[in-house]
PDB file of C-alpha atoms in Angstrom:
ATOM      1  CA  UNK A  16      85.749 128.494  -1.439  1.00 58.00           C
ATOM      2  CA  UNK A  17      85.410 131.116  -4.070  1.00 82.00           C
ATOM      3  CA  UNK A  18      88.541 130.137  -6.030  1.00 85.00           C
ATOM      4  CA  UNK A  19      87.159 126.623  -6.511  1.00 84.00           C
ATOM      5  CA  UNK A  20      83.786 128.016  -7.677  1.00 89.00           C
ATOM      6  CA  UNK A  21      85.036 130.838  -9.817  1.00 92.00           C
ATOM      7  CA  UNK A  22      87.949 129.049 -11.406  1.00 89.00           C
ATOM      8  CA  UNK A  23      89.593 131.149 -14.115  1.00 88.00           C
ATOM      9  CA  UNK A  24      86.474 133.208 -14.617  1.00 93.00           C
ATOM     10  CA  UNK A  25      87.293 135.749 -11.928  1.00 93.00           C
ATOM     11  CA  UNK A  26      90.013 138.235 -11.246  1.00 93.00           C
ATOM     12  CA  UNK A  27      91.211 137.791  -7.684  1.00 94.00           C
ATOM     13  CA  UNK A  28      92.774 140.415  -5.422  1.00 94.00           C
ATOM     14  CA  UNK A  29      93.185 141.043  -1.703  1.00 95.00           C
ATOM     15  CA  UNK A  30      89.910 142.763  -0.665  1.00 94.00           C
ATOM     16  CA  UNK A  31      91.637 144.212   2.427  1.00 97.00           C
ATOM     17  CA  UNK A  32      94.314 145.948   0.411  1.00 97.00           C
ATOM     18  CA  UNK A  33      93.189 149.254  -1.088  1.00 97.00           C
ATOM     19  CA  UNK A  34      96.128 149.347  -3.484  1.00 98.00           C
ATOM     20  CA  UNK A  35      95.324 145.823  -4.684  1.00 97.00           C
ATOM     21  CA  UNK A  36      91.660 146.845  -5.241  1.00 97.00           C
ATOM     22  CA  UNK A  37      92.752 149.904  -7.262  1.00 97.00           C
ATOM     23  CA  UNK A  38      95.259 147.895  -9.281  1.00 97.00           C
ATOM     24  CA  UNK A  39      92.646 145.217 -10.064  1.00 96.00           C
ATOM     25  CA  UNK A  40      90.144 147.859 -11.210  1.00 96.00           C
ATOM     26  CA  UNK A  41      92.773 149.492 -13.383  1.00 97.00           C
ATOM     27  CA  UNK A  42      93.795 146.183 -14.846  1.00 95.00           C
ATOM     28  CA  UNK A  43      90.252 145.095 -15.639  1.00 94.00           C
ATOM     29  CA  UNK A  44      89.217 148.489 -17.108  1.00 95.00           C
ATOM     30  CA  UNK A  45      92.406 148.887 -19.192  1.00 96.00           C
ATOM     31  CA  UNK A  46      92.938 145.337 -20.443  1.00 97.00           C
ATOM     32  CA  UNK A  47      90.279 144.662 -23.084  1.00 96.00           C
ATOM     33  CA  UNK A  48      91.459 141.096 -23.704  1.00 96.00           C
ATOM     34  CA  UNK A  49      91.267 140.208 -19.980  1.00 96.00           C
ATOM     35  CA  UNK A  50      87.862 141.877 -19.689  1.00 95.00           C
ATOM     36  CA  UNK A  51      86.489 139.951 -22.659  1.00 95.00           C
ATOM     37  CA  UNK A  52      88.030 136.677 -21.446  1.00 95.00           C
ATOM     38  CA  UNK A  53      86.399 137.077 -18.020  1.00 94.00           C
ATOM     39  CA  UNK A  54      83.046 138.013 -19.577  1.00 94.00           C
ATOM     40  CA  UNK A  55      83.105 134.966 -21.850  1.00 95.00           C
ATOM     41  CA  UNK A  56      84.303 132.475 -19.271  1.00 95.00           C
ATOM     42  CA  UNK A  57      81.938 133.595 -16.499  1.00 93.00           C
ATOM     43  CA  UNK A  58      78.756 132.033 -17.934  1.00 94.00           C
ATOM     44  CA  UNK A  59      80.608 128.832 -18.794  1.00 94.00           C
ATOM     45  CA  UNK A  60      81.974 128.568 -15.263  1.00 94.00           C
ATOM     46  CA  UNK A  61      78.564 129.287 -13.711  1.00 92.00           C
ATOM     47  CA  UNK A  62      76.588 126.775 -15.870  1.00 93.00           C
ATOM     48  CA  UNK A  63      76.991 123.805 -13.433  1.00 91.00           C
ATOM     49  CA  UNK A  64      75.815 125.810 -10.428  1.00 91.00           C
ATOM     50  CA  UNK A  65      72.040 125.668 -10.849  1.00 95.00           C
ATOM     51  CA  UNK A  66      69.269 125.891  -8.253  1.00 96.00           C
ATOM     52  CA  UNK A  67      68.008 122.459  -9.323  1.00 96.00           C
ATOM     53  CA  UNK A  68      71.407 120.839  -8.732  1.00 95.00           C
ATOM     54  CA  UNK A  69      71.747 122.638  -5.376  1.00 95.00           C
ATOM     55  CA  UNK A  70      68.235 121.509  -4.271  1.00 97.00           C
ATOM     56  CA  UNK A  71      68.897 117.937  -5.357  1.00 97.00           C
ATOM     57  CA  UNK A  72      72.235 117.737  -3.535  1.00 96.00           C
ATOM     58  CA  UNK A  73      70.698 119.329  -0.406  1.00 97.00           C
ATOM     59  CA  UNK A  74      67.836 116.804  -0.463  1.00 98.00           C
ATOM     60  CA  UNK A  75      70.271 113.915  -0.854  1.00 97.00           C
ATOM     61  CA  UNK A  76      72.239 115.086   2.163  1.00 97.00           C
ATOM     62  CA  UNK A  77      69.081 115.591   4.283  1.00 97.00           C
ATOM     63  CA  UNK A  78      67.784 112.151   3.351  1.00 97.00           C
ATOM     64  CA  UNK A  79      71.131 110.547   4.221  1.00 97.00           C
ATOM     65  CA  UNK A  80      71.087 111.775   7.858  1.00 93.00           C
TER      66      UNK A  80
END
């Protein structure tokens, strides 16, 4: 699930709701503090999700079956 992966480093909105999309874009472009917070927290949130870790966990699962 995206919310579990992205944590607080993403701005969530209903992708099926045009008004929600527009409001999210307005919010992100107009709120400098929010934009800076998301930009700074993104790399920290992404750090644990490496290709090496993914490959290791995949191999462990494959070897266990």
